[in-house]
Amino acid sequence: DAGVIQSPRHEVTEMGQEVTLRCKPISGHDYLFWYRQTMMRGLELLIYFNNNVPIDDSGMPEDRFSAKMPNASFSTLKIQPSEPRDSAVYFCASSLALRGTQYFGPGTRLLVL
Amino acid sequence: ELKVEQNPLFLSMQEGKNYTIYCNYSTTSDRLYWYRQDPGKSLESLFVLLSNGAVKQEGRLMASLDTKARLSTLHITAAVHDLSATYFCAVDMSRTASKLTFGTGTRLQVTL
């Protein structure tokens, strides 16, 4: 299996622009997670899905952030409008079962100028 | 609110030496993970510890869990340069959800 796939790997954008991050989970995994990693706050869970349904979005920082999972093999995390403080590495992860080991993608390094 | 603390935050050690990384957490949990992250890379799962007294070993790394003390340790035996990375513990505190709270990470640097 190819593992969790994320795109783009790097994104540089200007403040106010819309940013869309993409994730393809491991085939057969029913759970998908979005995390954000920064030096100041470490790794934070933003939202997770089960069978394409958002289960817990309490970690989503603001209304500027939204996430969707239209089917079992694709999810997006959108930031609109983006701000410099959104600069971080965004990881997507998937797991086979509830409370199963989470497998992380390579991450998207986002820089908002 | 669950807090997960690791110490030390940074560890520089010589090849061949032994050391232990500590992970303390603030509330009851029955499941703890250890991950490794190389600079600029993703997180790689190392161990999952599922019960009090659980011990897992892989190569020069051994992890243990004491749920009563709310403490997990990652012991490094005879360190080699390839072990240089940042190590995270992550606690799963819910039996009905799937939410990991990550520790601050311990950056390990193994020198010759």
Short mmCIF file of C-alpha atoms in Angstrom, two decimals:
data_model
loop_
_atom_site.label_atom_id
_atom_site.label_comp_id
_atom_site.label_asym_id
_atom_site.label_seq_id
_atom_site.Cartn_x
_atom_site.Cartn_y
_atom_site.Cartn_z
CA ASP A 1 0.00 0.00 0.00
CA ALA A 2 1.17 3.52 -0.75
CA GLY A 3 0.32 4.80 2.69
CA VAL A 4 -1.47 8.05 3.38
CA ILE A 5 -1.02 10.51 0.52
CA GLN A 6 -1.15 14.27 0.95
CA SER A 7 -0.92 17.11 -1.53
CA PRO A 8 0.52 19.55 -2.00
CA ARG A 9 3.68 18.87 0.01
CA HIS A 10 4.49 22.56 0.20
CA GLU A 11 2.25 25.56 -0.17
CA VAL A 12 3.17 29.23 -0.05
CA THR A 13 0.34 31.71 -0.24
CA GLU A 14 -0.52 35.26 0.67
CA MET A 15 -2.71 36.31 3.51
CA GLY A 16 -6.36 36.31 2.54
CA GLN A 17 -6.08 33.59 -0.05
CA GLU A 18 -7.95 30.31 0.09
CA VAL A 19 -5.88 27.21 0.75
CA THR A 20 -7.02 23.65 0.13
CA LEU A 21 -5.09 20.67 1.46
CA ARG A 22 -5.84 17.17 0.22
CA CYS A 23 -5.56 13.71 1.70
CA LYS A 24 -6.04 10.16 0.51
CA PRO A 25 -6.19 7.67 3.40
CA ILE A 26 -4.94 4.12 3.34
CA SER A 27 -7.43 1.96 1.47
CA GLY A 28 -9.84 0.25 3.85
CA HIS A 29 -9.22 2.60 6.76
CA ASP A 30 -12.46 3.91 8.21
CA TYR A 31 -11.00 6.76 10.27
CA LEU A 32 -9.32 9.90 8.98
CA PHE A 33 -7.68 12.59 11.08
CA TRP A 34 -6.35 16.06 10.40
CA TYR A 35 -3.58 17.42 12.66
CA ARG A 36 -1.62 20.62 12.76
CA GLN A 37 1.97 20.86 14.00
CA THR A 38 3.64 24.08 15.09
CA MET A 39 6.63 24.83 17.26
CA MET A 40 4.50 26.72 19.76
CA ARG A 41 1.56 24.33 20.13
CA GLY A 42 2.99 21.00 19.06
CA LEU A 43 0.69 18.45 17.42
CA GLU A 44 -2.99 19.23 17.67
CA LEU A 45 -5.95 17.20 16.44
CA LEU A 46 -8.21 19.39 14.34
CA ILE A 47 -10.98 17.02 13.24
CA TYR A 48 -11.61 13.39 12.57
CA PHE A 49 -14.02 11.40 10.40
CA ASN A 50 -15.49 7.95 10.63
CA ASN A 51 -16.91 6.45 7.45
CA ASN A 52 -16.78 9.90 5.84
CA VAL A 53 -18.80 11.53 8.65
CA PRO A 54 -17.19 14.21 10.84
CA ILE A 55 -17.19 12.93 14.42
CA ASP A 56 -15.32 15.55 16.37
CA ASP A 57 -14.34 18.98 15.08
CA SER A 58 -13.69 20.56 18.45
CA GLY A 59 -10.08 21.16 17.51
CA MET A 60 -10.85 23.28 14.48
CA PRO A 61 -9.51 26.68 15.46
CA GLU A 62 -11.97 29.00 13.73
CA ASP A 63 -14.73 29.20 11.19
CA ARG A 64 -12.08 29.93 8.61
CA PHE A 65 -11.23 26.23 8.74
CA SER A 66 -13.46 23.59 7.19
CA ALA A 67 -12.98 19.94 6.34
CA LYS A 68 -14.88 17.54 4.15
CA MET A 69 -14.73 13.91 3.23
CA PRO A 70 -16.90 13.33 0.16
CA ASN A 71 -15.91 9.68 -0.15
CA ALA A 72 -13.82 7.02 1.54
CA SER A 73 -10.68 7.85 -0.41
CA PHE A 74 -10.52 11.63 -0.29
CA SER A 75 -10.63 14.45 2.23
CA THR A 76 -9.92 18.17 2.10
CA LEU A 77 -9.01 20.76 4.68
CA LYS A 78 -9.76 24.28 3.58
CA ILE A 79 -8.66 27.58 5.09
CA GLN A 80 -10.48 30.67 3.87
CA PRO A 81 -9.21 33.31 4.28
CA SER A 82 -5.71 32.26 5.32
CA GLU A 83 -3.66 34.20 7.87
CA PRO A 84 0.06 34.15 8.70
CA ARG A 85 -0.68 32.37 12.01
CA ASP A 86 -2.02 29.42 10.03
CA SER A 87 1.52 28.65 8.91
CA ALA A 88 2.24 25.12 10.09
CA VAL A 89 2.65 21.55 8.93
CA TYR A 90 -0.70 19.87 8.41
CA PHE A 91 -0.79 16.09 8.71
CA CYS A 92 -3.47 13.70 7.67
CA ALA A 93 -3.63 10.28 9.31
CA SER A 94 -5.84 7.24 8.99
CA SER A 95 -6.61 4.17 11.06
CA LEU A 96 -8.35 0.90 10.46
CA ALA A 97 -10.46 0.89 13.59
CA LEU A 98 -11.64 3.01 16.45
CA ARG A 99 -8.62 3.54 18.72
CA GLY A 100 -6.39 1.76 16.24
CA THR A 101 -2.88 2.86 15.38
CA GLN A 102 -2.92 6.02 13.31
CA TYR A 103 -0.71 6.13 10.22
CA PHE A 104 0.44 9.56 9.20
CA GLY A 105 0.93 11.06 5.78
CA PRO A 106 4.01 13.08 4.80
CA GLY A 107 2.36 16.37 5.70
CA THR A 108 1.78 19.68 3.92
CA ARG A 109 4.07 22.51 4.91
CA LEU A 110 2.01 25.70 4.67
CA LEU A 111 3.48 29.18 4.74
CA VAL A 112 1.12 32.15 4.69
CA LEU A 113 2.87 35.44 3.97
CA GLU B 1 -8.03 18.93 30.16
CA LEU B 2 -5.57 16.18 29.46
CA LYS B 3 -1.93 17.18 29.70
CA VAL B 4 0.89 15.08 28.38
CA GLU B 5 4.41 16.05 29.38
CA GLN B 6 7.66 14.59 28.22
CA ASN B 7 11.09 15.02 29.63
CA PRO B 8 13.65 15.81 28.73
CA LEU B 9 12.71 18.04 25.83
CA PHE B 10 16.15 17.69 24.36
CA LEU B 11 18.66 14.93 24.87
CA SER B 12 22.16 14.73 23.54
CA MET B 13 23.84 11.42 24.16
CA GLN B 14 26.88 9.56 23.01
CA GLU B 15 26.73 6.40 20.98
CA GLY B 16 26.75 3.34 23.15
CA LYS B 17 25.08 5.01 26.14
CA ASN B 18 21.71 4.21 27.70
CA TYR B 19 18.98 6.68 28.54
CA THR B 20 15.28 6.95 29.31
CA ILE B 21 12.62 9.35 28.06
CA TYR B 22 9.65 9.92 30.34
CA CYS B 23 6.03 10.61 29.44
CA ASN B 24 3.63 11.72 32.17
CA TYR B 25 -0.06 12.29 31.61
CA SER B 26 -2.71 13.85 33.78
CA THR B 27 -5.78 11.64 33.51
CA THR B 28 -6.72 8.00 33.30
CA SER B 29 -5.87 6.25 30.07
CA ASP B 30 -5.50 2.66 28.99
CA ARG B 31 -3.71 3.23 25.72
CA LEU B 32 -0.49 5.00 24.89
CA TYR B 33 1.51 5.30 21.67
CA TRP B 34 5.08 6.18 20.90
CA TYR B 35 5.95 7.79 17.57
CA ARG B 36 9.19 8.79 15.94
CA GLN B 37 9.61 11.84 13.69
CA ASP B 38 12.75 12.54 11.64
CA PRO B 39 13.42 16.20 10.77
CA GLY B 40 11.04 17.41 8.10
CA LYS B 41 9.36 14.02 7.90
CA SER B 42 6.17 12.37 9.00
CA LEU B 43 5.43 10.46 12.19
CA GLU B 44 6.19 6.76 12.33
CA SER B 45 4.41 4.52 14.81
CA LEU B 46 6.80 2.67 17.13
CA PHE B 47 4.73 1.10 19.91
CA VAL B 48 1.23 0.87 21.27
CA LEU B 49 0.88 0.00 24.95
CA LEU B 50 -2.52 -1.30 25.94
CA SER B 51 -2.48 -2.18 29.60
CA ASN B 52 -0.81 -1.56 32.91
CA GLY B 53 2.61 -3.18 32.98
CA ALA B 54 2.79 -3.54 29.21
CA VAL B 55 6.30 -3.69 27.81
CA LYS B 56 7.24 -3.64 24.13
CA GLN B 57 10.71 -3.87 22.62
CA GLU B 58 12.04 -3.28 19.15
CA GLY B 59 15.77 -3.28 18.61
CA ARG B 60 17.41 -0.79 20.96
CA LEU B 61 14.10 0.74 22.08
CA MET B 62 11.91 -0.53 24.88
CA ALA B 63 8.66 1.09 25.99
CA SER B 64 6.68 0.46 29.15
CA LEU B 65 3.44 1.68 30.68
CA ASP B 66 2.39 2.20 34.29
CA THR B 67 -1.23 3.32 34.22
CA LYS B 68 -1.41 3.76 37.98
CA ALA B 69 1.46 6.21 37.95
CA ARG B 70 0.26 7.66 34.62
CA LEU B 71 3.75 7.20 33.30
CA SER B 72 5.32 5.67 30.24
CA THR B 73 9.02 5.32 29.55
CA LEU B 74 11.00 4.85 26.38
CA HIS B 75 14.37 3.31 27.15
CA ILE B 76 17.24 3.52 24.71
CA THR B 77 19.95 0.90 24.98
CA ALA B 78 23.40 1.41 23.49
CA ALA B 79 22.33 4.34 21.33
CA VAL B 80 23.41 4.60 17.72
CA HIS B 81 23.35 7.65 15.45
CA ASP B 82 20.39 6.30 13.47
CA LEU B 83 18.19 6.77 16.52
CA SER B 84 18.55 10.55 16.28
CA ALA B 85 14.99 11.89 15.88
CA THR B 86 12.17 13.43 17.86
CA TYR B 87 10.10 10.98 19.90
CA PHE B 88 6.51 11.65 20.85
CA CYS B 89 4.22 9.88 23.22
CA ALA B 90 0.49 10.15 22.57
CA VAL B 91 -2.28 9.32 24.99
CA ASP B 92 -5.70 8.05 24.05
CA MET B 93 -7.98 8.91 26.95
CA SER B 94 -11.34 7.97 25.53
CA ARG B 95 -12.74 4.47 25.27
CA THR B 96 -15.42 5.56 22.85
CA ALA B 97 -13.60 7.96 20.60
CA SER B 98 -10.32 8.14 18.80
CA LYS B 99 -8.53 11.21 20.04
CA LEU B 100 -4.82 11.31 20.67
CA THR B 101 -3.19 13.98 22.77
CA PHE B 102 0.47 14.27 21.94
CA GLY B 103 3.31 15.10 24.28
CA THR B 104 5.74 17.90 23.65
CA GLY B 105 8.26 15.60 22.05
CA THR B 106 11.83 14.73 23.00
CA ARG B 107 14.49 15.61 20.48
CA LEU B 108 17.21 12.99 20.67
CA GLN B 109 20.64 13.64 19.22
CA VAL B 110 23.13 10.78 19.28
CA THR B 111 26.70 11.82 18.77
CA LEU B 112 29.79 9.81 17.97
#
